[in-house]
Amino acid sequence: MGATVSKLDKELVEEYVELTYFTKNEINKLYNKFAGLDDRISPDNFAQVRLDESQLKQLPEFRANPFLHRLIEVFSTSDALEDGDRSLSFEDYLDMVNVLSEKAPFNLKAHYAFRVMDFDGDDFIGPADLKWIINTTARNDKQRLDREELKHLTSAILEEADLDKDNKIGESEFEHMLKKSPDFMESFQVRII
């Protein structure tokens, strides 16, 4: 991990405070955490250095997150994302942890949770997306559900959440489903600071 780093420019920190749910002190802590993952990062070049998935997995809050690669894909502003570049700039990282913070409102979290779960990027969560989600979250000792269990679970979720019965879940249907989930706000957050 990287060496001790200095603080960001005060004006830039003020701008980040205006754009996020974080305080000045929290912004500096997040910068230090990000910069601590790569010795190349300094207050002068932090905007140019990007961290990849393996570096971000060094952070305890992301080490065991099965959706880290999707979070990176959703929040990355990299032009090379189509080429498999799963990396985040500091501002991408700040955007991601802002949404995952306990201070972020429900509608913001719901929007990004939908984007993370829409694996194929078609603006819907369809049967293929649901199967991926289930296989990612319902593993027991690296064992997946069998085909029949997966089919049954996918059908049950669609039956419950697909209000217009088009065999896919739109963002408003997804948000409606999340409103019925009392633990969503706590499960779609990480304690970072």
mmCIF file with all atom_site columns, C-alpha atoms in Angstrom:
data_model
loop_
_atom_site.group_PDB
_atom_site.id
_atom_site.type_symbol
_atom_site.label_atom_id
_atom_site.label_alt_id
_atom_site.label_comp_id
_atom_site.label_asym_id
_atom_site.label_entity_id
_atom_site.label_seq_id
_atom_site.pdbx_PDB_ins_code
_atom_site.Cartn_x
_atom_site.Cartn_y
_atom_site.Cartn_z
_atom_site.occupancy
_atom_site.B_iso_or_equiv
_atom_site.pdbx_formal_charge
_atom_site.auth_seq_id
_atom_site.auth_comp_id
_atom_site.auth_asym_id
_atom_site.auth_atom_id
_atom_site.pdbx_PDB_model_num
ATOM 1   C CA . MET A 1 1   ? 0.000   0.000   0.000   1.00 0.00 ? 1   MET A CA 1
ATOM 2   C CA . GLY A 1 2   ? 1.049   3.580   -0.541  1.00 0.00 ? 2   GLY A CA 1
ATOM 3   C CA . ALA A 1 3   ? 2.870   5.941   1.745   1.00 0.00 ? 3   ALA A CA 1
ATOM 4   C CA . THR A 1 4   ? 1.368   8.686   3.883   1.00 0.00 ? 4   THR A CA 1
ATOM 5   C CA . VAL A 1 5   ? -0.125  11.360  1.686   1.00 0.00 ? 5   VAL A CA 1
ATOM 6   C CA . SER A 1 6   ? -0.914  15.031  2.088   1.00 0.00 ? 6   SER A CA 1
ATOM 7   C CA . LYS A 1 7   ? -4.281  16.706  1.847   1.00 0.00 ? 7   LYS A CA 1
ATOM 8   C CA . LEU A 1 8   ? -6.039  17.904  -1.268  1.00 0.00 ? 8   LEU A CA 1
ATOM 9   C CA . ASP A 1 9   ? -6.350  21.528  -2.306  1.00 0.00 ? 9   ASP A CA 1
ATOM 10  C CA . LYS A 1 10  ? -8.903  23.311  -0.049  1.00 0.00 ? 10  LYS A CA 1
ATOM 11  C CA . GLU A 1 11  ? -10.934 24.702  -2.966  1.00 0.00 ? 11  GLU A CA 1
ATOM 12  C CA . LEU A 1 12  ? -11.234 21.274  -4.525  1.00 0.00 ? 12  LEU A CA 1
ATOM 13  C CA . VAL A 1 13  ? -12.306 19.783  -1.203  1.00 0.00 ? 13  VAL A CA 1
ATOM 14  C CA . GLU A 1 14  ? -14.965 22.510  -0.911  1.00 0.00 ? 14  GLU A CA 1
ATOM 15  C CA . GLU A 1 15  ? -16.229 21.568  -4.371  1.00 0.00 ? 15  GLU A CA 1
ATOM 16  C CA . TYR A 1 16  ? -16.407 17.881  -3.415  1.00 0.00 ? 16  TYR A CA 1
ATOM 17  C CA . VAL A 1 17  ? -18.309 18.798  -0.228  1.00 0.00 ? 17  VAL A CA 1
ATOM 18  C CA . GLU A 1 18  ? -20.878 20.631  -2.369  1.00 0.00 ? 18  GLU A CA 1
ATOM 19  C CA . LEU A 1 19  ? -21.271 17.629  -4.692  1.00 0.00 ? 19  LEU A CA 1
ATOM 20  C CA . THR A 1 20  ? -21.402 14.817  -2.112  1.00 0.00 ? 20  THR A CA 1
ATOM 21  C CA . TYR A 1 21  ? -22.799 13.941  1.289   1.00 0.00 ? 21  TYR A CA 1
ATOM 22  C CA . PHE A 1 22  ? -19.331 14.115  2.858   1.00 0.00 ? 22  PHE A CA 1
ATOM 23  C CA . THR A 1 23  ? -17.659 16.694  5.098   1.00 0.00 ? 23  THR A CA 1
ATOM 24  C CA . LYS A 1 24  ? -14.228 18.221  4.397   1.00 0.00 ? 24  LYS A CA 1
ATOM 25  C CA . ASN A 1 25  ? -12.619 15.872  6.893   1.00 0.00 ? 25  ASN A CA 1
ATOM 26  C CA . GLU A 1 26  ? -14.320 12.841  5.329   1.00 0.00 ? 26  GLU A CA 1
ATOM 27  C CA . ILE A 1 27  ? -13.206 13.894  1.823   1.00 0.00 ? 27  ILE A CA 1
ATOM 28  C CA . ASN A 1 28  ? -9.603  14.076  3.009   1.00 0.00 ? 28  ASN A CA 1
ATOM 29  C CA . LYS A 1 29  ? -9.892  10.689  4.729   1.00 0.00 ? 29  LYS A CA 1
ATOM 30  C CA . LEU A 1 30  ? -11.317 9.166   1.542   1.00 0.00 ? 30  LEU A CA 1
ATOM 31  C CA . TYR A 1 31  ? -8.509  10.700  -0.505  1.00 0.00 ? 31  TYR A CA 1
ATOM 32  C CA . ASN A 1 32  ? -5.897  9.309   1.885   1.00 0.00 ? 32  ASN A CA 1
ATOM 33  C CA . LYS A 1 33  ? -7.532  5.885   1.737   1.00 0.00 ? 33  LYS A CA 1
ATOM 34  C CA . PHE A 1 34  ? -7.578  5.971   -2.087  1.00 0.00 ? 34  PHE A CA 1
ATOM 35  C CA . ALA A 1 35  ? -4.035  7.326   -2.378  1.00 0.00 ? 35  ALA A CA 1
ATOM 36  C CA . GLY A 1 36  ? -2.792  4.765   0.146   1.00 0.00 ? 36  GLY A CA 1
ATOM 37  C CA . LEU A 1 37  ? -3.505  2.032   -2.396  1.00 0.00 ? 37  LEU A CA 1
ATOM 38  C CA . ASP A 1 38  ? -0.959  3.262   -4.946  1.00 0.00 ? 38  ASP A CA 1
ATOM 39  C CA . ASP A 1 39  ? 2.417   4.936   -4.336  1.00 0.00 ? 39  ASP A CA 1
ATOM 40  C CA . ARG A 1 40  ? 2.092   6.870   -7.590  1.00 0.00 ? 40  ARG A CA 1
ATOM 41  C CA . ILE A 1 41  ? -0.778  9.020   -6.270  1.00 0.00 ? 41  ILE A CA 1
ATOM 42  C CA . SER A 1 42  ? -0.079  12.531  -4.995  1.00 0.00 ? 42  SER A CA 1
ATOM 43  C CA . PRO A 1 43  ? -2.200  15.695  -4.667  1.00 0.00 ? 43  PRO A CA 1
ATOM 44  C CA . ASP A 1 44  ? -0.629  16.848  -7.947  1.00 0.00 ? 44  ASP A CA 1
ATOM 45  C CA . ASN A 1 45  ? -1.514  13.811  -10.076 1.00 0.00 ? 45  ASN A CA 1
ATOM 46  C CA . PHE A 1 46  ? -4.391  12.066  -8.307  1.00 0.00 ? 46  PHE A CA 1
ATOM 47  C CA . ALA A 1 47  ? -6.833  12.911  -11.118 1.00 0.00 ? 47  ALA A CA 1
ATOM 48  C CA . GLN A 1 48  ? -4.745  10.984  -13.663 1.00 0.00 ? 48  GLN A CA 1
ATOM 49  C CA . VAL A 1 49  ? -4.082  7.793   -11.690 1.00 0.00 ? 49  VAL A CA 1
ATOM 50  C CA . ARG A 1 50  ? -6.757  5.091   -11.789 1.00 0.00 ? 50  ARG A CA 1
ATOM 51  C CA . LEU A 1 51  ? -7.042  2.142   -9.428  1.00 0.00 ? 51  LEU A CA 1
ATOM 52  C CA . ASP A 1 52  ? -8.055  -1.268  -10.721 1.00 0.00 ? 52  ASP A CA 1
ATOM 53  C CA . GLU A 1 53  ? -10.292 -3.875  -9.139  1.00 0.00 ? 53  GLU A CA 1
ATOM 54  C CA . SER A 1 54  ? -7.422  -5.743  -7.479  1.00 0.00 ? 54  SER A CA 1
ATOM 55  C CA . GLN A 1 55  ? -6.242  -2.549  -5.763  1.00 0.00 ? 55  GLN A CA 1
ATOM 56  C CA . LEU A 1 56  ? -9.757  -1.671  -4.579  1.00 0.00 ? 56  LEU A CA 1
ATOM 57  C CA . LYS A 1 57  ? -10.146 -5.192  -3.167  1.00 0.00 ? 57  LYS A CA 1
ATOM 58  C CA . GLN A 1 58  ? -7.390  -4.302  -0.703  1.00 0.00 ? 58  GLN A CA 1
ATOM 59  C CA . LEU A 1 59  ? -9.962  -2.153  1.099   1.00 0.00 ? 59  LEU A CA 1
ATOM 60  C CA . PRO A 1 60  ? -11.799 -4.204  3.744   1.00 0.00 ? 60  PRO A CA 1
ATOM 61  C CA . GLU A 1 61  ? -15.175 -2.791  2.721   1.00 0.00 ? 61  GLU A CA 1
ATOM 62  C CA . PHE A 1 62  ? -14.805 -4.160  -0.827  1.00 0.00 ? 62  PHE A CA 1
ATOM 63  C CA . ARG A 1 63  ? -12.696 -7.282  -0.269  1.00 0.00 ? 63  ARG A CA 1
ATOM 64  C CA . ALA A 1 64  ? -15.648 -9.693  -0.176  1.00 0.00 ? 64  ALA A CA 1
ATOM 65  C CA . ASN A 1 65  ? -18.153 -7.672  -2.199  1.00 0.00 ? 65  ASN A CA 1
ATOM 66  C CA . PRO A 1 66  ? -19.389 -9.935  -5.026  1.00 0.00 ? 66  PRO A CA 1
ATOM 67  C CA . PHE A 1 67  ? -20.611 -6.902  -6.966  1.00 0.00 ? 67  PHE A CA 1
ATOM 68  C CA . LEU A 1 68  ? -17.373 -4.880  -6.910  1.00 0.00 ? 68  LEU A CA 1
ATOM 69  C CA . HIS A 1 69  ? -16.742 -5.448  -10.614 1.00 0.00 ? 69  HIS A CA 1
ATOM 70  C CA . ARG A 1 70  ? -20.253 -4.153  -11.391 1.00 0.00 ? 70  ARG A CA 1
ATOM 71  C CA . LEU A 1 71  ? -19.831 -1.162  -9.104  1.00 0.00 ? 71  LEU A CA 1
ATOM 72  C CA . ILE A 1 72  ? -16.629 -0.309  -10.951 1.00 0.00 ? 72  ILE A CA 1
ATOM 73  C CA . GLU A 1 73  ? -18.305 -0.726  -14.343 1.00 0.00 ? 73  GLU A CA 1
ATOM 74  C CA . VAL A 1 74  ? -21.200 1.526   -13.311 1.00 0.00 ? 74  VAL A CA 1
ATOM 75  C CA . PHE A 1 75  ? -19.095 4.273   -11.720 1.00 0.00 ? 75  PHE A CA 1
ATOM 76  C CA . SER A 1 76  ? -16.056 4.215   -14.013 1.00 0.00 ? 76  SER A CA 1
ATOM 77  C CA . THR A 1 77  ? -15.608 7.084   -16.443 1.00 0.00 ? 77  THR A CA 1
ATOM 78  C CA . SER A 1 78  ? -12.833 5.226   -18.270 1.00 0.00 ? 78  SER A CA 1
ATOM 79  C CA . ASP A 1 79  ? -12.948 5.441   -22.054 1.00 0.00 ? 79  ASP A CA 1
ATOM 80  C CA . ALA A 1 80  ? -11.533 1.905   -22.189 1.00 0.00 ? 80  ALA A CA 1
ATOM 81  C CA . LEU A 1 81  ? -14.375 0.249   -20.233 1.00 0.00 ? 81  LEU A CA 1
ATOM 82  C CA . GLU A 1 82  ? -15.441 -1.750  -23.297 1.00 0.00 ? 82  GLU A CA 1
ATOM 83  C CA . ASP A 1 83  ? -11.899 -3.132  -23.476 1.00 0.00 ? 83  ASP A CA 1
ATOM 84  C CA . GLY A 1 84  ? -12.172 -4.532  -19.960 1.00 0.00 ? 84  GLY A CA 1
ATOM 85  C CA . ASP A 1 85  ? -10.565 -1.606  -18.125 1.00 0.00 ? 85  ASP A CA 1
ATOM 86  C CA . ARG A 1 86  ? -12.170 -1.902  -14.712 1.00 0.00 ? 86  ARG A CA 1
ATOM 87  C CA . SER A 1 87  ? -10.622 1.062   -12.963 1.00 0.00 ? 87  SER A CA 1
ATOM 88  C CA . LEU A 1 88  ? -11.689 4.134   -11.022 1.00 0.00 ? 88  LEU A CA 1
ATOM 89  C CA . SER A 1 89  ? -10.259 7.608   -10.782 1.00 0.00 ? 89  SER A CA 1
ATOM 90  C CA . PHE A 1 90  ? -10.493 9.334   -7.410  1.00 0.00 ? 90  PHE A CA 1
ATOM 91  C CA . GLU A 1 91  ? -13.616 11.179  -8.554  1.00 0.00 ? 91  GLU A CA 1
ATOM 92  C CA . ASP A 1 92  ? -15.183 7.899   -9.756  1.00 0.00 ? 92  ASP A CA 1
ATOM 93  C CA . TYR A 1 93  ? -14.347 6.372   -6.369  1.00 0.00 ? 93  TYR A CA 1
ATOM 94  C CA . LEU A 1 94  ? -15.796 9.409   -4.580  1.00 0.00 ? 94  LEU A CA 1
ATOM 95  C CA . ASP A 1 95  ? -19.021 9.103   -6.608  1.00 0.00 ? 95  ASP A CA 1
ATOM 96  C CA . MET A 1 96  ? -19.268 5.402   -5.768  1.00 0.00 ? 96  MET A CA 1
ATOM 97  C CA . VAL A 1 97  ? -18.668 5.739   -2.033  1.00 0.00 ? 97  VAL A CA 1
ATOM 98  C CA . ASN A 1 98  ? -21.008 8.738   -1.949  1.00 0.00 ? 98  ASN A CA 1
ATOM 99  C CA . VAL A 1 99  ? -23.875 6.572   -3.240  1.00 0.00 ? 99  VAL A CA 1
ATOM 100 C CA . LEU A 1 100 ? -22.899 3.777   -0.857  1.00 0.00 ? 100 LEU A CA 1
ATOM 101 C CA . SER A 1 101 ? -22.679 6.112   2.144   1.00 0.00 ? 101 SER A CA 1
ATOM 102 C CA . GLU A 1 102 ? -25.270 5.985   4.884   1.00 0.00 ? 102 GLU A CA 1
ATOM 103 C CA . LYS A 1 103 ? -26.154 9.625   4.133   1.00 0.00 ? 103 LYS A CA 1
ATOM 104 C CA . ALA A 1 104 ? -27.242 8.981   0.531   1.00 0.00 ? 104 ALA A CA 1
ATOM 105 C CA . PRO A 1 105 ? -31.029 9.098   0.040   1.00 0.00 ? 105 PRO A CA 1
ATOM 106 C CA . PHE A 1 106 ? -33.166 6.144   -1.000  1.00 0.00 ? 106 PHE A CA 1
ATOM 107 C CA . ASN A 1 107 ? -33.839 7.332   -4.564  1.00 0.00 ? 107 ASN A CA 1
ATOM 108 C CA . LEU A 1 108 ? -30.119 7.753   -5.325  1.00 0.00 ? 108 LEU A CA 1
ATOM 109 C CA . LYS A 1 109 ? -29.277 4.333   -3.888  1.00 0.00 ? 109 LYS A CA 1
ATOM 110 C CA . ALA A 1 110 ? -32.198 2.704   -5.741  1.00 0.00 ? 110 ALA A CA 1
ATOM 111 C CA . HIS A 1 111 ? -31.107 4.226   -9.067  1.00 0.00 ? 111 HIS A CA 1
ATOM 112 C CA . TYR A 1 112 ? -27.553 2.948   -8.750  1.00 0.00 ? 112 TYR A CA 1
ATOM 113 C CA . ALA A 1 113 ? -28.598 -0.425  -7.324  1.00 0.00 ? 113 ALA A CA 1
ATOM 114 C CA . PHE A 1 114 ? -30.724 -0.851  -10.456 1.00 0.00 ? 114 PHE A CA 1
ATOM 115 C CA . ARG A 1 115 ? -27.781 0.033   -12.697 1.00 0.00 ? 115 ARG A CA 1
ATOM 116 C CA . VAL A 1 116 ? -25.525 -2.409  -10.840 1.00 0.00 ? 116 VAL A CA 1
ATOM 117 C CA . MET A 1 117 ? -28.072 -5.221  -11.183 1.00 0.00 ? 117 MET A CA 1
ATOM 118 C CA . ASP A 1 118 ? -28.720 -4.516  -14.893 1.00 0.00 ? 118 ASP A CA 1
ATOM 119 C CA . PHE A 1 119 ? -25.799 -6.659  -16.021 1.00 0.00 ? 119 PHE A CA 1
ATOM 120 C CA . ASP A 1 120 ? -26.554 -6.503  -19.738 1.00 0.00 ? 120 ASP A CA 1
ATOM 121 C CA . GLY A 1 121 ? -27.155 -2.733  -19.758 1.00 0.00 ? 121 GLY A CA 1
ATOM 122 C CA . ASP A 1 122 ? -30.552 -2.872  -21.480 1.00 0.00 ? 122 ASP A CA 1
ATOM 123 C CA . ASP A 1 123 ? -32.262 -0.669  -18.836 1.00 0.00 ? 123 ASP A CA 1
ATOM 124 C CA . PHE A 1 124 ? -34.220 -3.627  -17.465 1.00 0.00 ? 124 PHE A CA 1
ATOM 125 C CA . ILE A 1 125 ? -33.525 -6.453  -15.059 1.00 0.00 ? 125 ILE A CA 1
ATOM 126 C CA . GLY A 1 126 ? -34.567 -9.504  -17.035 1.00 0.00 ? 126 GLY A CA 1
ATOM 127 C CA . PRO A 1 127 ? -34.336 -13.236 -16.385 1.00 0.00 ? 127 PRO A CA 1
ATOM 128 C CA . ALA A 1 128 ? -30.643 -13.372 -17.382 1.00 0.00 ? 128 ALA A CA 1
ATOM 129 C CA . ASP A 1 129 ? -29.800 -10.517 -14.987 1.00 0.00 ? 129 ASP A CA 1
ATOM 130 C CA . LEU A 1 130 ? -31.766 -12.203 -12.199 1.00 0.00 ? 130 LEU A CA 1
ATOM 131 C CA . LYS A 1 131 ? -29.957 -15.492 -12.743 1.00 0.00 ? 131 LYS A CA 1
ATOM 132 C CA . TRP A 1 132 ? -26.619 -13.699 -12.505 1.00 0.00 ? 132 TRP A CA 1
ATOM 133 C CA . ILE A 1 133 ? -27.702 -11.917 -9.311  1.00 0.00 ? 133 ILE A CA 1
ATOM 134 C CA . ILE A 1 134 ? -28.958 -15.150 -7.760  1.00 0.00 ? 134 ILE A CA 1
ATOM 135 C CA . ASN A 1 135 ? -25.840 -17.098 -8.702  1.00 0.00 ? 135 ASN A CA 1
ATOM 136 C CA . THR A 1 136 ? -23.686 -14.332 -7.264  1.00 0.00 ? 136 THR A CA 1
ATOM 137 C CA . THR A 1 137 ? -25.531 -14.041 -3.962  1.00 0.00 ? 137 THR A CA 1
ATOM 138 C CA . ALA A 1 138 ? -26.945 -17.520 -3.309  1.00 0.00 ? 138 ALA A CA 1
ATOM 139 C CA . ARG A 1 139 ? -23.739 -19.516 -3.249  1.00 0.00 ? 139 ARG A CA 1
ATOM 140 C CA . ASN A 1 140 ? -23.050 -21.987 -0.498  1.00 0.00 ? 140 ASN A CA 1
ATOM 141 C CA . ASP A 1 141 ? -19.418 -23.092 -0.352  1.00 0.00 ? 141 ASP A CA 1
ATOM 142 C CA . LYS A 1 142 ? -18.986 -22.066 -4.000  1.00 0.00 ? 142 LYS A CA 1
ATOM 143 C CA . GLN A 1 143 ? -21.900 -24.315 -5.012  1.00 0.00 ? 143 GLN A CA 1
ATOM 144 C CA . ARG A 1 144 ? -24.581 -22.792 -7.214  1.00 0.00 ? 144 ARG A CA 1
ATOM 145 C CA . LEU A 1 145 ? -28.271 -23.553 -7.271  1.00 0.00 ? 145 LEU A CA 1
ATOM 146 C CA . ASP A 1 146 ? -29.305 -26.231 -9.737  1.00 0.00 ? 146 ASP A CA 1
ATOM 147 C CA . ARG A 1 147 ? -31.119 -25.229 -12.922 1.00 0.00 ? 147 ARG A CA 1
ATOM 148 C CA . GLU A 1 148 ? -34.605 -25.959 -11.557 1.00 0.00 ? 148 GLU A CA 1
ATOM 149 C CA . GLU A 1 149 ? -34.014 -24.003 -8.326  1.00 0.00 ? 149 GLU A CA 1
ATOM 150 C CA . LEU A 1 150 ? -32.650 -21.088 -10.334 1.00 0.00 ? 150 LEU A CA 1
ATOM 151 C CA . LYS A 1 151 ? -35.613 -21.139 -12.713 1.00 0.00 ? 151 LYS A CA 1
ATOM 152 C CA . HIS A 1 152 ? -38.094 -21.292 -9.824  1.00 0.00 ? 152 HIS A CA 1
ATOM 153 C CA . LEU A 1 153 ? -36.456 -18.426 -7.944  1.00 0.00 ? 153 LEU A CA 1
ATOM 154 C CA . THR A 1 154 ? -36.228 -16.268 -11.079 1.00 0.00 ? 154 THR A CA 1
ATOM 155 C CA . SER A 1 155 ? -39.921 -16.877 -11.828 1.00 0.00 ? 155 SER A CA 1
ATOM 156 C CA . ALA A 1 156 ? -40.917 -16.077 -8.238  1.00 0.00 ? 156 ALA A CA 1
ATOM 157 C CA . ILE A 1 157 ? -39.014 -12.774 -8.295  1.00 0.00 ? 157 ILE A CA 1
ATOM 158 C CA . LEU A 1 158 ? -40.553 -11.789 -11.623 1.00 0.00 ? 158 LEU A CA 1
ATOM 159 C CA . GLU A 1 159 ? -44.023 -12.756 -10.363 1.00 0.00 ? 159 GLU A CA 1
ATOM 160 C CA . GLU A 1 160 ? -43.569 -10.454 -7.373  1.00 0.00 ? 160 GLU A CA 1
ATOM 161 C CA . ALA A 1 161 ? -41.730 -7.516  -8.933  1.00 0.00 ? 161 ALA A CA 1
ATOM 162 C CA . ASP A 1 162 ? -42.799 -7.428  -12.610 1.00 0.00 ? 162 ASP A CA 1
ATOM 163 C CA . LEU A 1 163 ? -45.922 -5.314  -12.203 1.00 0.00 ? 163 LEU A CA 1
ATOM 164 C CA . ASP A 1 164 ? -46.630 -4.875  -15.930 1.00 0.00 ? 164 ASP A CA 1
ATOM 165 C CA . LYS A 1 165 ? -45.970 -8.571  -16.667 1.00 0.00 ? 165 LYS A CA 1
ATOM 166 C CA . ASP A 1 166 ? -43.493 -8.004  -19.519 1.00 0.00 ? 166 ASP A CA 1
ATOM 167 C CA . ASN A 1 167 ? -41.008 -10.562 -18.103 1.00 0.00 ? 167 ASN A CA 1
ATOM 168 C CA . LYS A 1 168 ? -38.542 -7.878  -16.990 1.00 0.00 ? 168 LYS A CA 1
ATOM 169 C CA . ILE A 1 169 ? -38.237 -5.372  -14.187 1.00 0.00 ? 169 ILE A CA 1
ATOM 170 C CA . GLY A 1 170 ? -38.009 -1.685  -15.069 1.00 0.00 ? 170 GLY A CA 1
ATOM 171 C CA . GLU A 1 171 ? -36.395 0.873   -12.814 1.00 0.00 ? 171 GLU A CA 1
ATOM 172 C CA . SER A 1 172 ? -39.703 2.052   -11.297 1.00 0.00 ? 172 SER A CA 1
ATOM 173 C CA . GLU A 1 173 ? -40.727 -1.567  -10.601 1.00 0.00 ? 173 GLU A CA 1
ATOM 174 C CA . PHE A 1 174 ? -37.328 -2.180  -9.025  1.00 0.00 ? 174 PHE A CA 1
ATOM 175 C CA . GLU A 1 175 ? -37.701 0.913   -6.839  1.00 0.00 ? 175 GLU A CA 1
ATOM 176 C CA . HIS A 1 176 ? -41.205 -0.207  -5.819  1.00 0.00 ? 176 HIS A CA 1
ATOM 177 C CA . MET A 1 177 ? -39.793 -3.605  -4.829  1.00 0.00 ? 177 MET A CA 1
ATOM 178 C CA . LEU A 1 178 ? -36.983 -1.975  -2.816  1.00 0.00 ? 178 LEU A CA 1
ATOM 179 C CA . LYS A 1 179 ? -39.460 0.183   -0.888  1.00 0.00 ? 179 LYS A CA 1
ATOM 180 C CA . LYS A 1 180 ? -40.912 -3.069  0.487   1.00 0.00 ? 180 LYS A CA 1
ATOM 181 C CA . SER A 1 181 ? -37.454 -4.203  1.608   1.00 0.00 ? 181 SER A CA 1
ATOM 182 C CA . PRO A 1 182 ? -36.798 -2.814  5.088   1.00 0.00 ? 182 PRO A CA 1
ATOM 183 C CA . ASP A 1 183 ? -33.064 -3.587  4.983   1.00 0.00 ? 183 ASP A CA 1
ATOM 184 C CA . PHE A 1 184 ? -32.225 -2.133  1.547   1.00 0.00 ? 184 PHE A CA 1
ATOM 185 C CA . MET A 1 185 ? -30.768 1.124   2.870   1.00 0.00 ? 185 MET A CA 1
ATOM 186 C CA . GLU A 1 186 ? -28.395 -0.755  5.156   1.00 0.00 ? 186 GLU A CA 1
ATOM 187 C CA . SER A 1 187 ? -27.501 -3.459  2.663   1.00 0.00 ? 187 SER A CA 1
ATOM 188 C CA . PHE A 1 188 ? -26.639 -1.016  -0.126  1.00 0.00 ? 188 PHE A CA 1
ATOM 189 C CA . GLN A 1 189 ? -24.011 0.800   1.891   1.00 0.00 ? 189 GLN A CA 1
ATOM 190 C CA . VAL A 1 190 ? -20.505 0.333   3.094   1.00 0.00 ? 190 VAL A CA 1
ATOM 191 C CA . ARG A 1 191 ? -18.917 1.932   6.110   1.00 0.00 ? 191 ARG A CA 1
ATOM 192 C CA . ILE A 1 192 ? -15.924 3.629   4.640   1.00 0.00 ? 192 ILE A CA 1
ATOM 193 C CA . ILE A 1 193 ? -14.945 6.283   7.111   1.00 0.00 ? 193 ILE A CA 1
#
